[in-house]
Every structure is written in structure tokens, then in C-alpha cells.
Coordinates of C-alpha atoms in Angstrom, one line a residue:
X1 CA -25.4 11.8 -11.8
X2 CA -26.2 10.0 -8.6
X3 CA -23.5 7.8 -7.2
X4 CA -24.4 4.1 -6.8
X5 CA -23.0 4.2 -3.3
X6 CA -25.2 7.2 -2.1
X7 CA -28.3 6.1 -0.1
X8 CA -31.7 7.5 -1.0
X9 CA -32.4 10.6 1.0
X10 CA -35.4 8.9 2.8
X11 CA -33.8 5.6 3.5
X12 CA -31.4 4.1 6.1
X13 CA -29.3 1.4 4.4
X14 CA -28.4 -1.4 6.7
X15 CA -25.0 -1.8 5.0
X16 CA -23.7 1.4 6.6
X17 CA -20.3 3.1 6.9
X18 CA -20.6 4.9 10.2
X19 CA -18.0 3.4 12.5
X20 CA -19.9 3.4 15.8
X21 CA -23.1 2.0 14.3
X22 CA -21.4 -0.7 12.2
X23 CA -19.3 -1.8 15.1
X24 CA -22.5 -2.3 17.1
X25 CA -24.1 -4.1 14.2
X26 CA -21.1 -6.4 13.9
X27 CA -21.4 -7.3 17.6
X28 CA -25.1 -8.0 17.3
X29 CA -24.3 -10.2 14.4
X30 CA -22.1 -12.3 16.7
X31 CA -25.1 -12.8 18.9
X32 CA -27.0 -14.3 16.1
X33 CA -24.2 -16.5 15.0
X34 CA -23.6 -17.6 18.6
X35 CA -27.2 -18.6 18.8
X36 CA -26.9 -20.8 15.7
X37 CA -23.7 -22.4 17.1
X38 CA -21.6 -21.0 14.2
X39 CA -19.0 -19.5 16.4
X40 CA -19.2 -22.1 19.2
X41 CA -17.3 -21.5 22.3
X42 CA -15.3 -18.7 20.8
X43 CA -18.0 -16.1 21.5
X44 CA -19.4 -15.4 24.9
X45 CA -22.6 -13.6 25.5
X46 CA -22.7 -11.8 28.9
X47 CA -26.5 -11.7 29.6
X48 CA -28.3 -9.6 32.2
X49 CA -31.2 -12.0 32.4
X50 CA -34.5 -12.9 30.8
X51 CA -36.8 -10.9 28.6
X52 CA -35.7 -8.4 26.0
X53 CA -32.0 -8.0 26.2
X54 CA -30.4 -4.7 27.0
X55 CA -27.4 -3.6 25.1
X56 CA -24.9 -6.3 26.0
X57 CA -21.1 -6.8 25.9
X58 CA -20.0 -9.3 23.3
X59 CA -16.5 -10.6 23.3
X60 CA -14.9 -12.8 20.7
X61 CA -12.4 -14.7 22.7
X62 CA -9.5 -15.1 20.4
X63 CA -6.3 -15.6 22.3
X64 CA -3.4 -14.6 20.1
X65 CA -0.3 -16.7 20.2
X66 CA 2.8 -15.4 21.8
X67 CA 5.1 -13.7 19.3
X68 CA 6.8 -16.5 17.4
X69 CA 10.5 -15.9 17.2
X70 CA 12.0 -17.9 14.4
X71 CA 14.6 -20.3 15.6
X72 CA 17.9 -18.7 14.7
X73 CA 19.1 -22.2 13.7
X74 CA 16.6 -22.4 10.9
X75 CA 16.1 -18.7 10.2
X76 CA 17.4 -17.6 6.8
X77 CA 20.8 -15.9 7.2
X78 CA 19.9 -12.5 5.8
X79 CA 20.9 -9.2 7.1
X80 CA 20.3 -5.7 5.7
X81 CA 22.9 -2.9 5.6
X82 CA 22.2 0.8 5.6
X83 CA 24.0 2.0 2.5
X84 CA 22.1 5.4 2.2
X85 CA 25.2 7.6 2.3
X86 CA 27.5 5.5 0.1
X87 CA 24.7 5.1 -2.4
X88 CA 24.6 8.8 -2.8
X89 CA 21.3 9.6 -1.0
X90 CA 21.9 12.8 1.0
X91 CA 18.8 15.1 0.3
X92 CA 16.3 15.2 3.2
X93 CA 12.6 15.2 2.8
X94 CA 10.9 18.6 3.6
X95 CA 7.9 18.3 5.8
X96 CA 7.5 22.0 6.4
X97 CA 7.6 21.4 10.1
X98 CA 9.0 24.4 12.2
X99 CA 6.8 24.1 15.2
X100 CA 3.3 24.8 13.9
X101 CA 2.2 21.2 14.4
X102 CA 0.1 21.0 11.1
X103 CA -1.2 17.5 10.3
X104 CA 0.5 17.1 6.8
X105 CA 3.9 17.4 8.4
X106 CA 3.5 14.0 10.1
X107 CA 2.7 11.9 7.0
X108 CA 6.0 11.9 5.1
X109 CA 6.5 11.3 1.4
X110 CA 6.6 8.3 -0.8
X111 CA 9.3 6.5 -2.8
X112 CA 9.1 4.8 -6.1
X113 CA 11.5 2.6 -8.1
X114 CA 11.2 2.8 -11.9
X115 CA 13.5 2.6 -14.9
X116 CA 13.1 6.2 -16.0
X117 CA 16.0 6.3 -18.5
X118 CA 15.5 2.8 -19.9
X119 CA 18.9 1.6 -19.2
X120 CA 17.7 -1.7 -17.5
X121 CA 18.2 -0.7 -13.9
X122 CA 15.9 0.8 -11.3
X123 CA 16.1 4.5 -10.7
X124 CA 14.6 6.1 -7.6
X125 CA 12.0 8.9 -7.1
X126 CA 11.4 10.5 -3.8
X127 CA 8.3 12.8 -3.1
X128 CA 9.1 15.8 -0.9
X129 CA 6.9 18.5 0.7
X130 CA 7.7 22.2 0.8
X131 CA 7.8 25.1 3.3
X132 CA 4.6 26.8 4.4
X133 CA 4.2 30.2 2.8
X134 CA 4.9 32.1 6.1
X135 CA 7.6 29.8 7.2
X136 CA 10.9 31.2 8.7
X137 CA 12.6 28.4 6.8
X138 CA 13.3 29.1 3.1
X139 CA 14.9 27.7 0.1
X140 CA 13.9 26.0 -3.1
X141 CA 12.2 22.5 -2.6
X142 CA 11.4 19.8 -5.0
X143 CA 10.8 16.0 -5.3
X144 CA 13.9 14.1 -6.4
X145 CA 15.0 11.7 -9.2
X146 CA 18.1 9.7 -8.6
X147 CA 19.5 7.7 -11.5
X148 CA 21.0 4.3 -10.8
X149 CA 24.3 3.3 -12.3
X150 CA 23.4 -0.4 -12.1
X151 CA 25.3 -1.1 -9.0
X152 CA 23.1 0.5 -6.5
X153 CA 24.9 3.9 -6.7
X154 CA 22.6 6.8 -7.4
X155 CA 23.3 10.3 -8.8
X156 CA 20.8 13.3 -8.8
X157 CA 19.0 13.4 -12.1
X158 CA 19.6 17.1 -12.7
X159 CA 17.4 19.7 -14.4
X160 CA 16.1 17.3 -17.0
X161 CA 14.5 15.1 -14.3
X162 CA 13.4 17.8 -11.9
X163 CA 9.8 17.7 -10.8
X164 CA 7.5 18.9 -8.0
X165 CA 9.3 22.2 -7.5
X166 CA 7.5 24.1 -4.7
X167 CA 4.8 21.5 -4.5
X168 CA 3.8 19.7 -1.3
X169 CA 4.2 16.2 -2.7
X170 CA 3.0 13.1 -1.0
X171 CA 2.6 10.0 -3.1
X172 CA 4.1 8.7 -6.4
X173 CA 2.8 6.6 -9.2
X174 CA 4.7 5.6 -12.3
X175 CA 3.3 4.2 -15.5
X176 CA 3.4 4.7 -19.3
X177 CA 0.1 6.5 -19.7
X178 CA 0.7 7.6 -23.3
X179 CA 1.9 4.3 -24.6
X180 CA 5.2 5.5 -25.9
X181 CA 7.4 3.0 -24.0
X182 CA 8.6 5.6 -21.4
X183 CA 7.5 5.5 -17.7
X184 CA 5.7 8.6 -16.9
X185 CA 5.3 10.0 -13.3
X186 CA 2.3 11.2 -11.3
X187 CA 2.9 13.2 -8.1
X188 CA 0.0 13.2 -5.6
X189 CA 0.1 16.3 -3.5
X190 CA -1.6 18.6 -1.1
X191 CA -2.8 21.5 -3.0
X192 CA -3.0 20.2 -6.6
X193 CA -1.4 17.1 -8.2
X194 CA 1.1 17.0 -11.1
X195 CA 1.5 14.7 -14.1
X196 CA 4.9 14.4 -15.9
X197 CA 5.4 12.9 -19.3
X198 CA 8.8 11.1 -19.7
X199 CA 10.9 10.9 -22.8
X200 CA 14.6 10.6 -23.7
X201 CA 14.8 14.3 -22.8
X202 CA 13.5 13.9 -19.2
X203 CA 10.3 14.9 -17.5
X204 CA 7.8 17.4 -18.8
X205 CA 4.9 18.8 -16.8
X206 CA 1.7 18.0 -18.7
X207 CA -0.7 18.6 -15.8
X208 CA -2.6 21.4 -17.6
X209 CA -3.1 19.6 -20.9
X210 CA -4.0 16.3 -19.3
X211 CA -6.5 17.8 -16.8
X212 CA -5.5 15.6 -13.8
X213 CA -4.5 18.5 -11.5
X214 CA -7.6 18.1 -9.3
X215 CA -8.9 20.7 -6.9
X216 CA -6.4 22.8 -5.0
X217 CA -7.9 22.0 -1.7
X218 CA -7.6 18.2 -2.1
X219 CA -5.0 16.1 -0.2
X220 CA -4.1 13.3 -2.5
X221 CA -2.2 10.2 -1.4
X222 CA -1.3 6.8 -2.9
X223 CA -2.2 7.0 -6.6
X224 CA -2.2 4.1 -9.0
X225 CA -2.0 3.7 -12.7
X226 CA -4.5 1.0 -13.7
X227 CA -6.6 -0.1 -16.7
X228 CA -9.9 -0.2 -14.9
X229 CA -12.1 -0.3 -18.1
X230 CA -10.1 -2.8 -20.2
X231 CA -9.4 -0.5 -23.1
X232 CA -5.6 -1.2 -22.9
X233 CA -4.5 2.2 -21.7
X234 CA -3.7 3.3 -18.1
X235 CA -6.2 5.2 -16.2
X236 CA -5.4 6.9 -12.8
X237 CA -7.0 6.3 -9.4
X238 CA -6.2 9.0 -6.9
X239 CA -7.3 8.5 -3.3
X240 CA -7.7 11.5 -1.0
X241 CA -7.2 11.8 2.8
X242 CA -9.3 14.3 4.8
X243 CA -10.8 17.7 4.0
X244 CA -7.9 19.6 5.6
X245 CA -7.2 23.3 5.8
X246 CA -4.5 25.1 7.8
X247 CA -7.1 27.5 9.4
X248 CA -9.1 24.6 10.7
X249 CA -6.0 22.7 11.9
X250 CA -4.9 25.7 13.9
X251 CA -8.4 26.4 15.3
X252 CA -8.8 23.0 16.8
X253 CA -6.0 23.4 19.4
X254 CA -4.8 19.8 19.8
X255 CA -2.7 19.0 22.7
X256 CA -1.2 15.9 24.4
X257 CA -0.2 17.3 27.8
X258 CA -2.8 19.9 28.2
X259 CA -0.5 22.8 27.4
X260 CA 1.6 22.4 24.3
X261 CA 0.2 22.2 20.8
X262 CA 0.2 18.7 19.2
X263 CA -0.7 17.0 15.9
X264 CA -4.4 16.2 15.7
X265 CA -6.2 13.0 14.7
X266 CA -8.0 12.6 11.4
X267 CA -11.3 12.1 13.1
X268 CA -11.7 15.8 13.5
X269 CA -11.8 16.4 9.7
X270 CA -14.5 15.5 7.2
X271 CA -14.0 12.6 4.8
X272 CA -13.4 12.7 1.0
X273 CA -14.0 10.7 -2.1
X274 CA -11.4 9.1 -4.4
X275 CA -11.0 10.4 -7.9
X276 CA -11.0 8.1 -10.9
X277 CA -9.5 9.6 -14.0
X278 CA -10.3 7.8 -17.3
X279 CA -7.6 8.0 -19.9
X280 CA -9.1 9.2 -23.2
X281 CA -6.0 8.0 -25.3
X282 CA -5.1 11.4 -26.5
X283 CA -3.1 12.7 -23.5
X284 CA -6.3 13.9 -21.7
X285 CA -8.1 12.4 -18.7
X286 CA -11.7 12.8 -17.7
X287 CA -13.0 12.6 -14.1
X288 CA -15.5 9.7 -14.0
X289 CA -15.6 9.3 -10.2
X290 CA -19.3 9.9 -9.7
X291 CA -20.6 7.6 -12.6
X292 CA -18.0 5.0 -11.7
X293 CA -19.2 4.8 -8.1
X294 CA -16.3 6.2 -6.2
X295 CA -18.5 8.1 -3.8
X296 CA -19.3 6.4 -0.6
X297 CA -21.6 8.2 1.9
X298 CA -22.5 7.7 5.6
X299 CA -26.2 7.1 5.4
X300 CA -26.8 8.6 8.8
X301 CA -25.1 11.9 8.0
X302 CA -24.7 11.9 4.2
X303 CA -21.0 12.8 4.7
X304 CA -18.2 11.3 2.7
X305 CA -16.7 8.3 4.5
X306 CA -13.3 8.0 2.8
X307 CA -10.1 9.0 4.5
X308 CA -7.8 7.2 2.1
X309 CA -4.1 6.7 2.5
X310 CA -3.3 3.7 0.3
X311 CA -4.7 1.4 -2.4
X312 CA -4.1 -2.2 -3.5
X313 CA -5.4 -2.8 -7.0
X314 CA -6.0 -6.5 -7.7
X315 CA -8.5 -8.8 -9.6
X316 CA -9.9 -10.4 -6.5
X317 CA -12.6 -12.5 -8.2
X318 CA -10.6 -13.5 -11.2
X319 CA -13.1 -12.0 -13.6
X320 CA -10.6 -10.2 -15.6
X321 CA -10.9 -6.7 -14.3
X322 CA -9.2 -4.9 -11.5
X323 CA -10.8 -4.3 -8.1
X324 CA -9.6 -1.8 -5.5
X325 CA -8.9 -2.3 -1.8
X326 CA -8.5 1.0 -0.1
X327 CA -7.1 1.6 3.4
X328 CA -8.9 4.3 5.2
X329 CA -7.6 6.0 8.4
X330 CA -10.1 5.6 11.3
X331 CA -13.0 4.8 9.0
X332 CA -14.2 1.6 7.2
X333 CA -11.8 0.3 4.6
X334 CA -13.3 0.1 1.1
X335 CA -13.4 -2.8 -1.5
X336 CA -14.5 -1.4 -4.8
X337 CA -15.7 -4.4 -6.9
X338 CA -15.3 -3.8 -10.6
X339 CA -18.5 -4.6 -12.4
X340 CA -16.8 -4.8 -15.8
X341 CA -18.9 -2.1 -17.3
X342 CA -16.9 1.0 -16.1
X343 CA -18.6 1.1 -12.7
X344 CA -17.7 -0.2 -9.2
X345 CA -19.7 -1.2 -6.2
X346 CA -18.2 -0.7 -2.7
X347 CA -18.5 -4.0 -0.8
X348 CA -15.9 -3.6 2.0
X349 CA -18.3 -4.6 4.9
X350 CA -19.9 -7.5 3.0
X351 CA -16.4 -8.8 2.0
X352 CA -15.0 -8.6 5.5
X353 CA -12.2 -6.0 5.0
X354 CA -13.9 -2.9 6.3
X355 CA -13.2 -3.5 10.0
X356 CA -10.9 -5.5 12.2
X357 CA -11.7 -8.7 14.1
X358 CA -13.5 -6.6 16.8
X359 CA -15.8 -4.9 14.3
X360 CA -13.9 -1.6 14.6
X361 CA -12.3 0.8 12.1
X362 CA -8.6 1.2 12.4
X363 CA -6.0 3.8 11.7
X364 CA -5.1 2.1 8.4
X365 CA -2.0 3.4 6.6
X366 CA -0.1 1.1 4.1
X367 CA -1.4 -1.9 2.3
X368 CA -0.3 -4.9 0.2
X369 CA -1.9 -8.1 -1.1
X370 CA -0.6 -11.4 -2.3
X371 CA -0.9 -15.2 -2.5
X372 CA 1.3 -15.7 0.5
X373 CA 0.7 -19.5 0.8
X374 CA 1.2 -20.2 -2.9
X375 CA -2.3 -21.6 -3.2
X376 CA -5.7 -20.0 -3.8
X377 CA -5.6 -18.1 -0.5
X378 CA -5.1 -14.4 -0.7
X379 CA -3.8 -12.2 2.1
X380 CA -4.2 -8.4 2.6
X381 CA -1.9 -6.8 5.1
X382 CA -2.7 -3.3 6.4
X383 CA -0.5 -1.4 8.7
X384 CA -2.4 0.4 11.6
X385 CA -2.0 2.9 14.3
X386 CA -0.2 2.3 17.6
X387 CA -2.0 -0.2 19.9
X388 CA -3.8 -1.6 16.9
X389 CA -2.3 -4.8 15.5
X390 CA -1.6 -4.9 11.8
X391 CA -4.6 -6.3 10.0
X392 CA -4.1 -9.4 7.9
X393 CA -7.3 -10.4 6.0
X394 CA -7.4 -13.8 4.4
X395 CA -9.8 -15.3 1.9
X396 CA -9.5 -18.9 0.9
X397 CA -11.1 -18.7 -2.6
X398 CA -12.0 -16.0 -5.1
X399 CA -15.7 -16.2 -4.2
X400 CA -15.1 -16.2 -0.4
X401 CA -15.1 -13.6 2.2
X402 CA -12.2 -12.3 4.3
X403 CA -11.4 -12.8 7.9
X404 CA -8.9 -10.9 9.9
X405 CA -6.4 -13.6 10.9
X406 CA -3.5 -11.3 12.1
X407 CA -3.4 -12.9 15.5
X408 CA -3.3 -16.6 14.3
X409 CA -1.0 -15.9 11.4
X410 CA 1.7 -14.5 13.7
X411 CA 1.6 -10.7 12.9
X412 CA -0.8 -9.6 15.5
X413 CA 0.8 -9.4 18.9
X414 CA 4.3 -8.2 17.7
X415 CA 2.8 -5.3 15.7
X416 CA 0.3 -4.0 18.2
X417 CA 2.6 -1.7 20.1
X418 CA 3.9 0.1 17.0
X419 CA 2.5 2.7 14.7
X420 CA 2.9 1.3 11.1
X421 CA 2.9 2.9 7.8
X422 CA 4.6 1.2 4.8
X423 CA 3.8 -2.5 4.4
X424 CA 5.1 -5.0 1.7
X425 CA 4.7 -8.6 0.9
X426 CA 8.0 -9.6 -0.6
X427 CA 10.2 -12.7 -0.7
X428 CA 13.3 -11.2 0.9
X429 CA 15.1 -14.6 1.3
X430 CA 14.2 -16.0 -2.2
X431 CA 12.7 -19.2 -0.8
X432 CA 9.5 -18.9 -2.9
X433 CA 7.2 -17.6 -0.1
X434 CA 6.0 -14.0 0.4
X435 CA 7.3 -12.5 3.7
X436 CA 6.0 -9.4 5.3
X437 CA 7.9 -6.1 5.9
X438 CA 6.5 -3.0 7.6
X439 CA 7.9 0.4 8.6
X440 CA 7.1 2.0 11.9
X441 CA 7.3 5.4 13.5
X442 CA 5.1 7.7 15.7
X443 CA 3.8 11.1 14.8
X444 CA 5.0 13.0 17.9
X445 CA 8.6 13.6 18.8
X446 CA 7.7 13.8 22.5
X447 CA 5.2 11.0 22.6
X448 CA 7.2 9.1 25.3
X449 CA 6.5 11.9 27.7
X450 CA 2.8 11.1 27.8
X451 CA 2.9 7.4 26.7
X452 CA 5.8 5.6 28.3
X453 CA 5.4 2.6 26.0
X454 CA 5.8 4.7 22.8
X455 CA 8.8 6.1 21.0
X456 CA 9.0 8.5 18.1
X457 CA 11.6 6.5 16.2
X458 CA 10.6 2.8 16.0
X459 CA 12.2 -0.2 14.4
X460 CA 10.9 -1.7 11.1
X461 CA 9.7 -5.3 11.4
X462 CA 10.4 -8.2 9.2
X463 CA 8.3 -11.5 9.4
X464 CA 9.6 -14.6 7.8
X465 CA 7.1 -16.8 6.0
X466 CA 7.7 -20.3 7.5
X467 CA 5.4 -22.0 5.0
X468 CA 2.9 -24.6 5.7
X469 CA 3.0 -26.5 8.9
X470 CA 1.9 -26.2 12.5
X471 CA 1.3 -22.8 14.1
X472 CA 1.4 -19.3 12.5
X473 CA 2.6 -18.7 9.0
X474 CA 4.8 -15.7 9.9
X475 CA 7.6 -15.5 12.4
X476 CA 9.1 -12.2 13.5
X477 CA 12.7 -11.9 12.7
X478 CA 14.7 -10.9 15.9
X479 CA 16.4 -7.6 15.7
X480 CA 19.8 -9.3 16.1
X481 CA 19.3 -11.2 12.9
X482 CA 18.2 -8.4 10.6
X483 CA 21.1 -6.0 10.7
X484 CA 20.4 -2.3 10.2
X485 CA 16.8 -2.9 9.3
X486 CA 16.0 -3.0 13.1
X487 CA 17.6 0.4 13.8
X488 CA 14.8 2.7 15.1
X489 CA 13.8 5.4 12.5
X490 CA 10.6 7.4 11.9
X491 CA 9.4 5.1 9.0
X492 CA 6.8 6.1 6.5
X493 CA 6.8 5.1 2.9
X494 CA 8.5 1.8 1.8
X495 CA 9.5 0.5 -1.6
X496 CA 11.4 -2.5 -2.9
X497 CA 13.7 -3.2 -5.9
X498 CA 16.8 -5.1 -6.9
X499 CA 19.0 -2.0 -6.9
X500 CA 22.4 -3.8 -7.5
X501 CA 21.4 -6.6 -9.9
X502 CA 22.2 -9.5 -7.5
X503 CA 18.6 -10.9 -7.7
X504 CA 17.4 -10.1 -4.2
X505 CA 15.2 -7.2 -3.1
X506 CA 16.4 -4.2 -1.3
X507 CA 14.3 -1.7 0.6
X508 CA 14.0 2.0 0.9
X509 CA 12.1 3.7 3.8
X510 CA 11.3 7.4 3.9
X511 CA 11.2 9.6 6.9
X512 CA 9.4 13.0 7.4
X513 CA 11.9 15.8 7.4
X514 CA 14.9 13.4 7.1
X515 CA 17.0 11.6 4.5
X516 CA 15.4 8.2 3.6
X517 CA 17.2 5.0 4.6
X518 CA 18.3 2.6 1.8
X519 CA 18.7 -1.0 3.1
X520 CA 20.7 -3.3 0.9
X521 CA 19.8 -7.0 1.1
X522 CA 23.0 -8.9 1.9
X523 CA 21.6 -12.4 1.8
X524 CA 24.1 -15.1 0.7
X525 CA 22.0 -18.2 1.2
X526 CA 22.4 -19.7 -2.4
X527 CA 18.7 -19.7 -3.2
X528 CA 17.9 -19.4 -6.8
X529 CA 15.7 -16.8 -8.4
X530 CA 14.1 -15.5 -11.5
X531 CA 13.2 -11.9 -12.4
X532 CA 10.6 -11.3 -15.1
X533 CA 9.7 -8.1 -16.8
X534 CA 6.7 -7.9 -19.2
X535 CA 6.5 -5.7 -22.3
X536 CA 3.8 -5.3 -24.7
X537 CA 4.6 -2.8 -27.4
X538 CA 1.4 -3.4 -29.2
X539 CA -0.7 -2.1 -26.3
X540 CA -0.9 1.4 -24.8
X541 CA -0.3 -0.4 -21.5
X542 CA 3.3 -1.2 -22.5
X543 CA 4.4 -2.4 -19.0
X544 CA 1.5 -4.8 -18.8
X545 CA 0.3 -3.5 -15.4
X546 CA -2.3 -5.8 -14.2
X547 CA -1.0 -8.9 -15.8
X548 CA -0.5 -12.2 -13.9
X549 CA 2.6 -14.4 -14.0
X550 CA 2.7 -18.0 -12.7
X551 CA 5.9 -19.8 -12.3
X552 CA 6.2 -23.6 -11.7
X553 CA 9.4 -24.7 -10.1
X554 CA 10.4 -27.3 -7.5
X555 CA 6.8 -28.6 -7.3
X556 CA 5.5 -25.2 -6.3
X557 CA 3.4 -22.7 -8.3
X558 CA 3.9 -19.1 -7.4
X559 CA 1.3 -16.5 -8.7
X560 CA 2.2 -12.8 -8.7
X561 CA 0.5 -9.8 -10.2
X562 CA 2.4 -7.0 -12.1
X563 CA 1.3 -4.2 -9.9
X564 CA 3.9 -1.6 -8.7
X565 CA 1.4 0.2 -6.6
X566 CA 1.5 -1.0 -3.0
X567 CA 2.7 0.0 0.5
X568 CA 2.1 3.7 1.5
X569 CA 2.5 6.6 -0.9
X570 CA 5.0 4.4 -2.8
X571 CA 5.6 2.0 -5.6
X572 CA 7.8 -0.9 -6.1
X573 CA 9.7 -1.8 -9.3
X574 CA 7.9 -3.1 -12.4
X575 CA 9.9 -6.4 -12.8
X576 CA 8.6 -9.3 -10.6
X577 CA 11.1 -11.3 -8.6
X578 CA 10.4 -15.0 -8.0
X579 CA 12.5 -16.7 -5.3
X580 CA 13.0 -20.4 -6.3
X581 CA 14.7 -21.8 -3.2
X582 CA 16.8 -24.8 -4.0
X583 CA 15.1 -25.3 -7.4
X584 CA 17.7 -25.0 -10.1
X585 CA 15.3 -25.1 -13.1
X586 CA 11.9 -23.6 -14.0
X587 CA 9.3 -26.1 -15.4
X588 CA 7.0 -23.5 -16.9
X589 CA 6.1 -19.8 -16.9
X590 CA 2.6 -18.7 -17.8
X591 CA 1.6 -15.1 -18.5
X592 CA -1.9 -13.9 -18.4
X593 CA -1.9 -10.5 -20.2
X594 CA -4.2 -7.6 -19.1
X595 CA -6.5 -8.4 -22.1
X596 CA -6.9 -12.0 -20.9
X597 CA -4.7 -13.7 -23.4
X598 CA -2.5 -16.5 -22.1
X599 CA 1.1 -17.3 -23.1
X600 CA 3.3 -20.2 -22.0
X601 CA 7.0 -19.1 -21.9
X602 CA 9.9 -21.5 -21.9
X603 CA 12.8 -20.3 -19.6
X604 CA 16.2 -21.7 -19.8
X605 CA 18.3 -21.4 -16.6
X606 CA 17.8 -19.5 -13.3
X607 CA 19.4 -16.7 -11.4
X608 CA 18.7 -14.3 -14.3
X609 CA 16.5 -11.4 -15.3
X610 CA 14.4 -11.9 -18.4
X611 CA 12.3 -9.5 -20.5
X612 CA 9.2 -11.2 -22.0
X613 CA 8.3 -9.1 -25.0
X614 CA 4.9 -10.0 -26.3
X615 CA 5.6 -9.0 -29.8
X616 CA 8.4 -11.6 -29.9
X617 CA 6.4 -14.6 -28.7
X618 CA 5.3 -17.2 -31.1

């Protein structure tokens, strides 16, 4: 079957996905807009004279504001403490690196929070790689499960929870694919993925019977359990990175200093297509990628465009089905618009999320999306490569188009020097507004020898959402105000959960070849909060992934989606945390379930975690 995103062989579609061509097309579009006066004085056309214009230099003169440092007098008094060792996390990630400089070694592994044992607290999963077959290093390797005792202390899960033995694991996705009430685990990997069914007895590998292993040559990344077709069970979306092989990597001979071998860029490898697995409801999945429209081709070369590292599933247009925003490394980002009939159309360029404000593709890594102003506006944050500011695409209404407002919203200038991976929109200070957290770290240990401005270990960054008012929305939190969060590490995946039951969100950040860093949120501001977990025992999607929750409190309406897949290779907890600020009561909670049904829920009191069981509602 022909993909809806493949151009006819004898045509050249103007909505193209080649970076150099689309960049030029973007610039020429600015010429047209400038002639119409749409962009006003913000666009300058440097002309060579009359007649037919030669190729010209177009510059959109957007002067970013200086990094806005939040006034320490008004900044929320929140610090983060590194509790990795006392929490019981001592097992390092295995990247396989022993000097061969193979690209997968740089990418790290994901982290996921999920209540695997159904005791009411958030357990931790860590994806790990393994040693290369001819490596001088040896020893058994596996991904890890750590069970939470409810206070933020973790213990290894043991044999019952073992998974990913000898597998080069990358990303994690957790969801109840068989509708039995237990959260199952998908391990994305290099060289064949794995699916584990969960039960009271632990994890069981059901990859073979489910059919989701995928080709052995695939490099899978940030997978997501979603119900894309509205049949009330969880399907599986699996992005893939590049067409990588060790032989090709070693043959290319990358170097930074002209002598020593270095890690190479993804531009030297061919692209890929994501895989969409439809859940058949009997434990088996079917690959529907082609007929669903997952394949996106460069019309100039007929090559696959995707080099996908992360995905944000969200119902962008409020039509009741989930769309997919995919972060691609050095190629155009995708927006798969769900047509409601089991198919998608890729509209990244038309929607404004494919390229940055210069019309260029970026080294896109992690992604998150949310209503960061508590209104109709939606923001998409994407962490990018060094010397590329974090992208922050904003749309004002469901039927609008996105613009990259990173510079004007305050995240542009501070993020430009750093190489970013995990990115989360979370309310770290419980004031009712989504803040922005991102992890950073370079690929090369010796990068400072050839780029004096770069370091291998880099500090994470926290941006406080200052709310409506003059100037940028986000203010970077100074390092002296964030505690151990600002300590330089080689950050990759990031996930958030309330690990100790105190209502605020804690972070974990993974590192390639190292122990992850667990950061406990030690805020003591006195802000109120509400944590809501949805359960729907009458649906195969028992965790209600894809549902929307609205909370009215203190004259503000917050709207959040139940969607654990976010960041980079990682997943946050399933319960949704709402900061309430000074509001000591909740006026109303509304739940829009994945099937479109709406329930209004009365909540007594605040500073509590509540399970909303659909079967128990009136």
C-alpha cells in the first residue's frame, strides 16, 4: 500500500522535507510577506538592485531579550537535593563505550516512573545498554526495576522484575496494553525491541507472541502507548532514529581534531520511518505503519526523512483523537494529524513546528507540550543541540499555527550554548503554572579541547513560569537558587514523579555510562496541591491515557492531559499533579475520558492524592 506521505514518482511536492530546500523556501516566503507588509520592519531584504533578483540574504531581525534572572526576592524558595545514593540507586547505565566511539554510546537511556506493584507509589525503571560483542569489558547487563517503599527509598526488584537482559535498551514506555489493571513495559532498543507483560508475579517477556519486536537492524527510541484509533485499548507508537550499523560507523572515520576518532553526526546516516503497532485486543499487535501514513519521504531523493528521538502525543485540534508531534534530529520535525479514520497526515511544515524561527532544522532531542499559560495557548518545548536555542512553539488556538517564540518567552538565549536532551513542562513550585526543566550534556568528553565554550558535563536548567505580565513568561532560575540541580552532569533522559508522597514533583536524570541522578524537590513554600489518578476498569485502557482533566481553583482553570510519554526516552508518572498556589479549595474537577464522555467530580479538601474510579462515579 502506498503511503499518503509519499510523493508521486513524477512529481515534486512543494511541501517538501529536504532541509536545505525547505529552508530556502521559508526564506523566500519571508520576501512575499515582507512585500505585503505582514512582517513589517522585522524583516529586512538586502537587495542587489533592480530586475530579476538574485538569491538574496533574508534576515528576520528578532532581537532576543537578555536572559531574565528571576528576582531572588520573588523567586519561589525551592531547592533540589541529590538523594541518589541514600535512595538506593547505585547501578550505572552501560553505554558499551570502551574507546570505539560508536554513535549509540552517546545517547544514554531513558527512565520511567510507574506503579508496577500496585502499592500506590511510584516505582522506577531504568533502561540500560549492553557491551558490544567483542568488547574487552564483560559481565551481565540488563535494564533495572527499583521498587519504591513509599518514602522515596528504592530497592532492586530482583529476578521477578528483571528485564532487558543483554539488550541494548534505549527508551521506555509503560501502559496496560492487555487491560488487566497491571502496568506493562515496552523497552525500545537497538537491535530488537521487547514487550513485558506485568502481573502480580512480575514481568514476563511476551515479545514473540505479541509481534512487536521489530527488525533487528532498527534503532528504536521514545515509544508511546496511545489509543490512536479510539477502540479503547492501547496501541504502540515506536519512533526510530537513523539507519545505523557498526560497520558504517567505523568506516566513516569521524574526528574533531583531525587525528583522534570522534562520535559522528546523524547527518551521515539515512533516515527512518516510525512504526505504529495496532493492538488487536488479544495480546497481538499488527504493524499498520504504511496504511496509517507514518512514512514520510524526501521528494527530491525519495529517502526517509525521520530521525526521530522523541514524541509528544496530544489532541491538538480538540477533535477527540490523538495527534503526534515528533522531534527529529537534524531533519524536519513531524506533526502527524490524526484523521479519525485510522490514518494520519504529516503537517509539520504547514503547522509551523518543522523548523526553527530561521527556517532551519535543528538537532531536536526531547519534547514536551502543555497549556503553560492556563488558557487556550499551547506550548511545545524541544531541546536542541549546542549553539541552537531550545525551541518553544506556541499556538494561540486549536485551529491556529505555531510560531517559535523561544527568544521572546525567555528560554532562547540561556539555552543556546548548551546541548539539551530531556525536557519537561512541570509545576515544580506548585503555583499552578507549568515551568520548564531541561537536562544538558555534550557527546564528547574532550569537547572543550576543540570548542573552548563547551563542556562535557553541563548543568540542568530550570525556568520559572512568572505568569502573565510584562516581558517573557519564563525566567531562568539562578544556579545558587536551585541546589544540586545546577551541578554539571552529562544529562540525557529526564522523568518526574512524587517519589516521597509530599505532593511536589521530584526529578531523575540519566547519564550515559553513569549512575542516574535523583533530585528530591525540597520546596516548603506552603502552596496547596491536588494529585489525581484516573482509573477506568470498564475499558481496556484502564489508566485512561489520553484523558483530559480540568481543575478550577482560585479563579484559574488548569487543563492537563493524562499522558506519561514525554521528555527524551522517558516517561513520567501516571497521576497528574495540580499546583494550587494559595487556593485552599477546589471549585470543580472535570474529566474528559478517552471515549469523549465528560464527568464532573466533587473534591473535598486539598493537599491530597485522589483516585477517580470511573466505575464508582454516579
